[in-house]
PDB file of C-alpha atoms in Angstrom:
ATOM      1  CA  MET T 572     191.326  85.280 111.564  1.00 53.00           C
ATOM      2  CA  MET T 573     190.295  82.261 112.749  1.00 51.00           C
ATOM      3  CA  LYS T 574     186.467  83.333 114.426  1.00 51.00           C
ATOM      4  CA  LYS T 575     185.776  85.736 111.318  1.00 52.00           C
ATOM      5  CA  LEU T 576     186.493  82.761 108.835  1.00 47.00           C
ATOM      6  CA  ILE T 577     184.101  80.822 111.367  1.00 48.00           C
ATOM      7  CA  ALA T 578     181.440  83.532 111.276  1.00 52.00           C
ATOM      8  CA  ILE T 579     181.814  84.119 107.578  1.00 50.00           C
ATOM      9  CA  PHE T 580     180.981  80.124 107.127  1.00 48.00           C
ATOM     10  CA  VAL T 581     177.889  79.959 109.603  1.00 48.00           C
ATOM     11  CA  VAL T 582     176.356  82.765 107.679  1.00 49.00           C
ATOM     12  CA  LEU T 583     176.565  81.169 104.621  1.00 47.00           C
ATOM     13  CA  SER T 584     175.281  77.725 105.752  1.00 53.00           C
ATOM     14  CA  LEU T 585     172.411  79.451 107.116  1.00 50.00           C
ATOM     15  CA  VAL T 586     171.709  81.560 103.831  1.00 48.00           C
ATOM     16  CA  SER T 587     172.215  77.784 101.904  1.00 52.00           C
ATOM     17  CA  CYS T 588     169.801  76.238 103.846  1.00 49.00           C
ATOM     18  CA  ALA T 589     167.211  79.571 103.733  1.00 49.00           C
ATOM     19  CA  LYS T 590     167.087  79.028  99.738  1.00 50.00           C
ATOM     20  CA  GLU T 591     166.664  75.237 100.339  1.00 50.00           C
ATOM     21  CA  VAL T 592     163.439  75.391 102.288  1.00 48.00           C
ATOM     22  CA  PRO T 593     160.603  74.939  99.515  1.00 54.00           C
ATOM     23  CA  LYS T 594     157.816  77.849  99.966  1.00 55.00           C
ATOM     24  CA  THR T 595     154.355  77.195 100.494  1.00 53.00           C
ATOM     25  CA  GLU T 596     151.991  78.209  98.055  1.00 58.00           C
ATOM     26  CA  ILE T 597     148.933  78.951  99.212  1.00 55.00           C
ATOM     27  CA  LYS T 598     146.268  78.776  96.484  1.00 56.00           C
ATOM     28  CA  LYS T 599     143.111  81.104  96.302  1.00 56.00           C
ATOM     29  CA  GLU T 600     139.744  79.840  96.039  1.00 60.00           C
ATOM     30  CA  LYS T 601     137.038  81.381  93.972  1.00 58.00           C
ATOM     31  CA  ILE T 602     133.954  82.021  96.086  1.00 56.00           C
ATOM     32  CA  PRO T 603     131.171  81.854  93.300  1.00 56.00           C
ATOM     33  CA  GLU T 604     129.092  85.246  93.445  1.00 59.00           C
ATOM     34  CA  THR T 605     125.792  85.340  94.743  1.00 57.00           C
ATOM     35  CA  LYS T 606     123.311  86.600  92.045  1.00 68.00           C
ATOM     36  CA  VAL T 607     120.476  89.430  93.991  1.00 78.00           C
ATOM     37  CA  TRP T 608     117.751  89.310  91.832  1.00 79.00           C
ATOM     38  CA  VAL T 609     116.801  92.440  91.435  1.00 87.00           C
ATOM     39  CA  SER T 610     113.007  93.235  89.588  1.00 90.00           C
ATOM     40  CA  LYS T 611     112.018  96.239  87.046  1.00 92.00           C
ATOM     41  CA  ASN T 612     109.542  96.956  89.296  1.00 91.00           C
ATOM     42  CA  GLN T 613     111.489  96.695  92.098  1.00 93.00           C
ATOM     43  CA  ASN T 614     110.142 100.103  93.426  1.00 93.00           C
ATOM     44  CA  PHE T 615     106.073  98.638  93.281  1.00 93.00           C
ATOM     45  CA  LEU T 616     107.398  95.229  94.914  1.00 95.00           C
ATOM     46  CA  ASN T 617     109.501  97.394  97.725  1.00 96.00           C
ATOM     47  CA  LYS T 618     105.901  98.201  98.732  1.00 96.00           C
ATOM     48  CA  PHE T 619     105.068  94.893 100.215  1.00 97.00           C
ATOM     49  CA  LYS T 620     106.504  93.952 103.706  1.00 97.00           C
ATOM     50  CA  THR T 621     108.690  90.881 103.721  1.00 97.00           C
ATOM     51  CA  ILE T 622     106.653  88.248 106.073  1.00 97.00           C
ATOM     52  CA  GLU T 623     107.482  84.516 107.056  1.00 95.00           C
ATOM     53  CA  PHE T 624     105.166  81.795 108.542  1.00 95.00           C
ATOM     54  CA  ASP T 625     103.723  78.189 109.070  1.00 95.00           C
ATOM     55  CA  THR T 626     100.007  79.484 108.834  1.00 96.00           C
ATOM     56  CA  LEU T 627      98.866  82.640 107.996  1.00 97.00           C
ATOM     57  CA  GLN T 628      95.005  83.836 108.499  1.00 97.00           C
ATOM     58  CA  VAL T 629      93.677  86.297 105.535  1.00 97.00           C
ATOM     59  CA  TYR T 630      90.364  88.235 106.654  1.00 96.00           C
ATOM     60  CA  SER T 631      88.325  91.219 105.796  1.00 95.00           C
ATOM     61  CA  ILE T 632      86.404  93.299 108.082  1.00 91.00           C
ATOM     62  CA  ASP T 633      83.974  95.800 107.757  1.00 83.00           C
ATOM     63  CA  ASP T 634      85.032  99.220 108.469  1.00 81.00           C
ATOM     64  CA  ILE T 635      88.633  99.725 108.614  1.00 81.00           C
ATOM     65  CA  ASN T 636      88.982 102.715 110.784  1.00 78.00           C
ATOM     66  CA  LYS T 637      87.804 101.578 113.633  1.00 80.00           C
ATOM     67  CA  ASN T 638      90.388  98.590 114.006  1.00 84.00           C
ATOM     68  CA  LYS T 639      93.869 100.492 114.061  1.00 83.00           C
ATOM     69  CA  ASN T 640      95.843  96.927 114.575  1.00 89.00           C
ATOM     70  CA  TYR T 641      94.252  95.429 111.277  1.00 94.00           C
ATOM     71  CA  LYS T 642      96.950  93.929 110.127  1.00 94.00           C
ATOM     72  CA  PHE T 643      95.796  94.062 106.204  1.00 96.00           C
ATOM     73  CA  LYS T 644      95.164  97.382 106.058  1.00 94.00           C
ATOM     74  CA  GLY T 645      98.786  97.918 103.911  1.00 95.00           C
ATOM     75  CA  ASP T 646      99.893 101.002 102.110  1.00 93.00           C
ATOM     76  CA  SER T 647      97.989 103.021  99.391  1.00 91.00           C
ATOM     77  CA  LEU T 648      99.096 103.532  96.222  1.00 89.00           C
ATOM     78  CA  LYS T 649      99.203 105.986  93.797  1.00 84.00           C
ATOM     79  CA  GLU T 650      97.799 104.960  90.130  1.00 78.00           C
ATOM     80  CA  ASN T 651     101.107 105.046  88.896  1.00 82.00           C
ATOM     81  CA  GLU T 652     102.643 102.786  90.895  1.00 86.00           C
ATOM     82  CA  ILE T 653     100.354  99.862  90.014  1.00 83.00           C
ATOM     83  CA  LYS T 654     100.685  98.972  86.524  1.00 82.00           C
ATOM     84  CA  PRO T 655     102.850  96.039  87.136  1.00 83.00           C
ATOM     85  CA  VAL T 656      98.969  94.869  88.433  1.00 81.00           C
ATOM     86  CA  LEU T 657      96.850  96.852  85.787  1.00 75.00           C
ATOM     87  CA  PHE T 658      96.294  93.857  83.910  1.00 76.00           C
ATOM     88  CA  PHE T 659      94.358  91.920  86.851  1.00 74.00           C
ATOM     89  CA  LEU T 660      92.517  94.575  87.930  1.00 70.00           C
ATOM     90  CA  SER T 661      88.766  94.540  87.459  1.00 64.00           C
ATOM     91  CA  HIS T 662      86.797  97.674  86.189  1.00 57.00           C
ATOM     92  CA  GLU T 663      85.804  98.351  90.010  1.00 54.00           C
ATOM     93  CA  GLU T 664      89.119  98.040  91.531  1.00 55.00           C
ATOM     94  CA  ILE T 665      90.364 100.444  88.323  1.00 54.00           C
ATOM     95  CA  GLU T 666      88.016 102.976  89.295  1.00 55.00           C
ATOM     96  CA  GLY T 667      88.948 102.828  93.211  1.00 48.00           C
ATOM     97  CA  PHE T 668      92.238 104.212  92.335  1.00 49.00           C
ATOM     98  CA  GLU T 669      90.368 107.673  92.834  1.00 52.00           C
ATOM     99  CA  ASN T 670      90.102 107.004  95.824  1.00 49.00           C
ATOM    100  CA  ALA T 671      93.547 105.522  96.137  1.00 49.00           C
ATOM    101  CA  ASP T 672      91.993 101.966  97.017  1.00 79.00           C
ATOM    102  CA  PHE T 673      94.908 100.131  96.010  1.00 87.00           C
ATOM    103  CA  HIS T 674      97.284  98.451  99.345  1.00 93.00           C
ATOM    104  CA  ALA T 675     100.565  96.829  99.393  1.00 96.00           C
ATOM    105  CA  VAL T 676     100.601  94.569 102.526  1.00 98.00           C
ATOM    106  CA  ASN T 677     103.003  91.634 102.256  1.00 98.00           C
ATOM    107  CA  LYS T 678     104.941  89.493 100.256  1.00 98.00           C
ATOM    108  CA  PHE T 679     106.863  86.130 100.552  1.00 97.00           C
ATOM    109  CA  ASN T 680     108.020  83.563  98.639  1.00 96.00           C
ATOM    110  CA  LEU T 681     105.495  81.192  97.188  1.00 96.00           C
ATOM    111  CA  ASP T 682     108.634  79.165  95.718  1.00 94.00           C
ATOM    112  CA  ASN T 683     112.133  80.188  94.402  1.00 92.00           C
ATOM    113  CA  ASN T 684     110.389  81.163  91.209  1.00 94.00           C
ATOM    114  CA  GLU T 685     107.556  83.204  92.453  1.00 95.00           C
ATOM    115  CA  LEU T 686     106.961  85.994  94.699  1.00 96.00           C
ATOM    116  CA  GLY T 687     103.450  85.854  96.464  1.00 97.00           C
ATOM    117  CA  LEU T 688     101.959  89.405  96.709  1.00 97.00           C
ATOM    118  CA  ILE T 689      98.918  90.339  99.105  1.00 97.00           C
ATOM    119  CA  ALA T 690      97.135  93.040  98.103  1.00 95.00           C
ATOM    120  CA  ARG T 691      93.952  94.853  99.464  1.00 94.00           C
ATOM    121  CA  THR T 692      91.714  96.002  96.582  1.00 89.00           C
ATOM    122  CA  MET T 693      88.506  98.033  96.072  1.00 85.00           C
ATOM    123  CA  ARG T 694      85.180  96.209  95.790  1.00 80.00           C
ATOM    124  CA  GLU T 695      81.336  97.461  95.167  1.00 76.00           C
ATOM    125  CA  TYR T 696      81.641  99.907  98.320  1.00 76.00           C
ATOM    126  CA  TRP T 697      84.873 100.069  99.624  1.00 82.00           C
ATOM    127  CA  ALA T 698      88.437  98.295  99.375  1.00 86.00           C
ATOM    128  CA  SER T 699      87.782  94.940 101.179  1.00 90.00           C
ATOM    129  CA  SER T 700      88.952  92.125  99.106  1.00 93.00           C
ATOM    130  CA  ILE T 701      92.114  90.919  99.931  1.00 96.00           C
ATOM    131  CA  LYS T 702      94.060  89.085  97.343  1.00 95.00           C
ATOM    132  CA  LEU T 703      97.659  87.042  96.616  1.00 96.00           C
ATOM    133  CA  TYR T 704      99.324  87.675  93.189  1.00 95.00           C
ATOM    134  CA  SER T 705     101.712  85.470  92.080  1.00 94.00           C
ATOM    135  CA  TYR T 706     104.746  87.568  90.579  1.00 94.00           C
ATOM    136  CA  ASN T 707     107.143  85.252  88.509  1.00 94.00           C
ATOM    137  CA  LYS T 708     110.526  86.208  89.001  1.00 95.00           C
ATOM    138  CA  GLN T 709     111.791  85.479  85.741  1.00 94.00           C
ATOM    139  CA  LYS T 710     108.981  86.463  83.855  1.00 92.00           C
ATOM    140  CA  ASP T 711     109.006  89.662  85.802  1.00 93.00           C
ATOM    141  CA  LYS T 712     105.603  89.968  85.914  1.00 90.00           C
ATOM    142  CA  ILE T 713     102.417  89.149  88.004  1.00 91.00           C
ATOM    143  CA  ILE T 714     100.954  85.792  86.169  1.00 90.00           C
ATOM    144  CA  SER T 715      98.321  84.594  88.239  1.00 91.00           C
ATOM    145  CA  PHE T 716      95.710  85.738  91.855  1.00 92.00           C
ATOM    146  CA  ILE T 717      93.254  84.315  93.729  1.00 95.00           C
ATOM    147  CA  GLU T 718      90.650  85.951  96.262  1.00 96.00           C
ATOM    148  CA  LEU T 719      91.255  85.337  99.855  1.00 98.00           C
ATOM    149  CA  ALA T 720      89.195  87.462 101.668  1.00 97.00           C
ATOM    150  CA  GLU T 721      86.036  89.911 101.819  1.00 95.00           C
ATOM    151  CA  LYS T 722      83.154  90.858 103.605  1.00 93.00           C
ATOM    152  CA  SER T 723      80.080  92.523 102.174  1.00 88.00           C
ATOM    153  CA  GLY T 724      76.693  92.856 103.238  1.00 82.00           C
ATOM    154  CA  ASP T 725      73.033  94.885 101.638  1.00 79.00           C
ATOM    155  CA  ALA T 726      69.767  94.529 102.666  1.00 74.00           C
ATOM    156  CA  GLY T 727      69.586  91.197 105.009  1.00 79.00           C
ATOM    157  CA  ASP T 728      72.244  89.319 103.172  1.00 86.00           C
ATOM    158  CA  SER T 729      75.952  89.180 104.201  1.00 90.00           C
ATOM    159  CA  PHE T 730      78.838  87.480 103.043  1.00 93.00           C
ATOM    160  CA  ASP T 731      82.098  86.707 104.488  1.00 95.00           C
ATOM    161  CA  LYS T 732      85.054  85.153 103.102  1.00 96.00           C
ATOM    162  CA  ARG T 733      88.339  84.031 104.929  1.00 96.00           C
ATOM    163  CA  SER T 734      90.916  82.035 104.455  1.00 97.00           C
ATOM    164  CA  TRP T 735      93.875  80.399 105.958  1.00 98.00           C
ATOM    165  CA  ILE T 736      97.215  80.031 103.947  1.00 98.00           C
ATOM    166  CA  LEU T 737      99.519  76.765 104.924  1.00 97.00           C
ATOM    167  CA  LYS T 738     103.024  75.601 104.510  1.00 95.00           C
ATOM    168  CA  ASP T 739     103.668  72.181 105.112  1.00 90.00           C
ATOM    169  CA  LYS T 740     107.028  70.299 106.026  1.00 88.00           C
ATOM    170  CA  ASN T 741     108.213  70.022 102.403  1.00 89.00           C
ATOM    171  CA  LYS T 742     107.762  74.204 102.504  1.00 89.00           C
ATOM    172  CA  ASN T 743     104.487  73.790  99.575  1.00 94.00           C
ATOM    173  CA  TYR T 744     101.446  76.278 100.078  1.00 96.00           C
ATOM    174  CA  LYS T 745      97.700  75.405 100.036  1.00 97.00           C
ATOM    175  CA  ILE T 746      94.869  77.734 101.047  1.00 98.00           C
ATOM    176  CA  PHE T 747      91.550  76.449 102.697  1.00 98.00           C
ATOM    177  CA  ILE T 748      88.765  79.246 101.863  1.00 98.00           C
ATOM    178  CA  TRP T 749      85.676  79.246 104.090  1.00 97.00           C
ATOM    179  CA  THR T 750      82.855  81.029 102.556  1.00 96.00           C
ATOM    180  CA  HIS T 751      79.839  82.294 104.725  1.00 94.00           C
ATOM    181  CA  PHE T 752      76.121  83.564 103.421  1.00 94.00           C
ATOM    182  CA  GLU T 753      73.456  84.430 105.434  1.00 91.00           C
ATOM    183  CA  HIS T 754      70.055  86.139 104.779  1.00 87.00           C
ATOM    184  CA  ASP T 755      68.073  87.706 107.133  1.00 84.00           C
ATOM    185  CA  ASN T 756      64.450  88.497 106.440  1.00 78.00           C
ATOM    186  CA  THR T 757      63.842  90.693 109.045  1.00 77.00           C
ATOM    187  CA  VAL T 758      64.953  93.850 107.368  1.00 71.00           C
ATOM    188  CA  GLU T 759      62.516  93.256 104.170  1.00 67.00           C
ATOM    189  CA  GLU T 760      59.119  94.808 104.225  1.00 63.00           C
ATOM    190  CA  ASP T 761      57.488  92.255 102.841  1.00 61.00           C
ATOM    191  CA  PRO T 762      59.666  88.773 103.891  1.00 69.00           C
ATOM    192  CA  LYS T 763      59.306  86.567 101.098  1.00 73.00           C
ATOM    193  CA  THR T 764      62.909  84.697 101.391  1.00 75.00           C
ATOM    194  CA  PRO T 765      63.285  82.943 104.921  1.00 83.00           C
ATOM    195  CA  ASN T 766      66.181  82.831 106.721  1.00 85.00           C
ATOM    196  CA  TYR T 767      69.069  80.823 105.839  1.00 84.00           C
ATOM    197  CA  LYS T 768      72.804  80.056 106.033  1.00 90.00           C
ATOM    198  CA  GLU T 769      75.140  78.613 103.825  1.00 93.00           C
ATOM    199  CA  ASP T 770      78.928  77.498 104.307  1.00 94.00           C
ATOM    200  CA  ASN T 771      81.260  76.088 101.934  1.00 96.00           C
ATOM    201  CA  TYR T 772      84.940  74.972 101.869  1.00 97.00           C
ATOM    202  CA  TYR T 773      87.439  74.873  99.523  1.00 98.00           C
ATOM    203  CA  LEU T 774      91.445  73.726  99.412  1.00 98.00           C
ATOM    204  CA  VAL T 775      93.253  75.226  96.643  1.00 98.00           C
ATOM    205  CA  ARG T 776      97.149  74.273  96.057  1.00 96.00           C
ATOM    206  CA  PHE T 777      99.701  76.742  94.426  1.00 95.00           C
ATOM    207  CA  ASN T 778     101.186  75.023  91.772  1.00 92.00           C
ATOM    208  CA  GLN T 779     103.957  76.285  89.170  1.00 88.00           C
ATOM    209  CA  GLY T 780     102.240  79.774  89.625  1.00 90.00           C
ATOM    210  CA  ASN T 781      98.454  78.783  89.488  1.00 93.00           C
ATOM    211  CA  PHE T 782      96.185  78.486  92.268  1.00 96.00           C
ATOM    212  CA  ASP T 783      94.532  75.035  91.867  1.00 96.00           C
ATOM    213  CA  THR T 784      91.547  74.194  93.472  1.00 97.00           C
ATOM    214  CA  ILE T 785      92.052  70.347  94.695  1.00 96.00           C
ATOM    215  CA  SER T 786      88.499  69.836  96.758  1.00 97.00           C
ATOM    216  CA  LYS T 787      85.529  71.313  97.246  1.00 97.00           C
ATOM    217  CA  ASN T 788      84.302  68.142  99.379  1.00 97.00           C
ATOM    218  CA  LYS T 789      82.230  69.861 102.239  1.00 95.00           C
ATOM    219  CA  LYS T 790      81.855  67.249 104.519  1.00 95.00           C
ATOM    220  CA  GLN T 791      85.729  65.991 103.982  1.00 97.00           C
ATOM    221  CA  LEU T 792      86.701  69.353 104.312  1.00 97.00           C
ATOM    222  CA  GLU T 793      84.734  70.482 107.354  1.00 94.00           C
ATOM    223  CA  LYS T 794      86.409  67.469 109.100  1.00 95.00           C
ATOM    224  CA  GLN T 795      90.138  67.660 108.012  1.00 95.00           C
ATOM    225  CA  PHE T 796      89.652  71.424 109.402  1.00 95.00           C
ATOM    226  CA  SER T 797      87.471  70.824 112.050  1.00 94.00           C
ATOM    227  CA  LYS T 798      89.892  72.708 114.481  1.00 92.00           C
ATOM    228  CA  ILE T 799      89.493  75.891 112.372  1.00 92.00           C
ATOM    229  CA  ILE T 800      86.092  75.577 111.867  1.00 89.00           C
ATOM    230  CA  LYS T 801      84.974  75.121 115.274  1.00 87.00           C
ATOM    231  CA  LYS T 802      87.487  77.984 116.276  1.00 86.00           C
ATOM    232  CA  GLU T 803      86.268  80.286 114.404  1.00 80.00           C
ATOM    233  CA  SER T 804      82.330  81.799 114.483  1.00 66.00           C
ATOM    234  CA  LEU T 805      80.782  83.002 111.094  1.00 56.00           C
TER     235      LEU T 805
END
């Protein structure tokens, strides 16, 4: 009988202790939801491949069919796929859609609110113009563009434009543009214009959706970008 009383006393003591132990409440912290931006023109934007870079050289070539490794070839878009960019296309570019001559190439973030779209578009004879469009995420539309590269030639005249998109340590973008014009009078039956070459340089800054030219100083830019100029042969 005594053993039973002791056993009952021990059990009651344990139960009493268990009740006295305070419960530790685990508070669940609310994790803020990350909003994923989705455009009304998402199908159009998905045609452009995402890239990341510190320096990107952009150039055009004479015959795309002879260079399978040309990295600005892009994917052809149909006429019903290019409504977001239609306002910024010239008559030549719009006419080019008969031959599917608008090509989506690359995309990257110009800043937190602007998406850069690189496309190859129609020129006088074929899609040799490489452009950079600024797509505003808040307005959900293209708001500006700049031509980065173009290559053409006719009757002894040749023109070559190429660019380097440069990202600085603050992740701001500038564009160094080099244009080269050359005239060769040996193709003329009655040459009147002497042979000559002309190079011009421009420095453009991307600023809140716009492409602003900040320098056309040939001597200064030639010195500033001498490594690039020496490396290239136009």
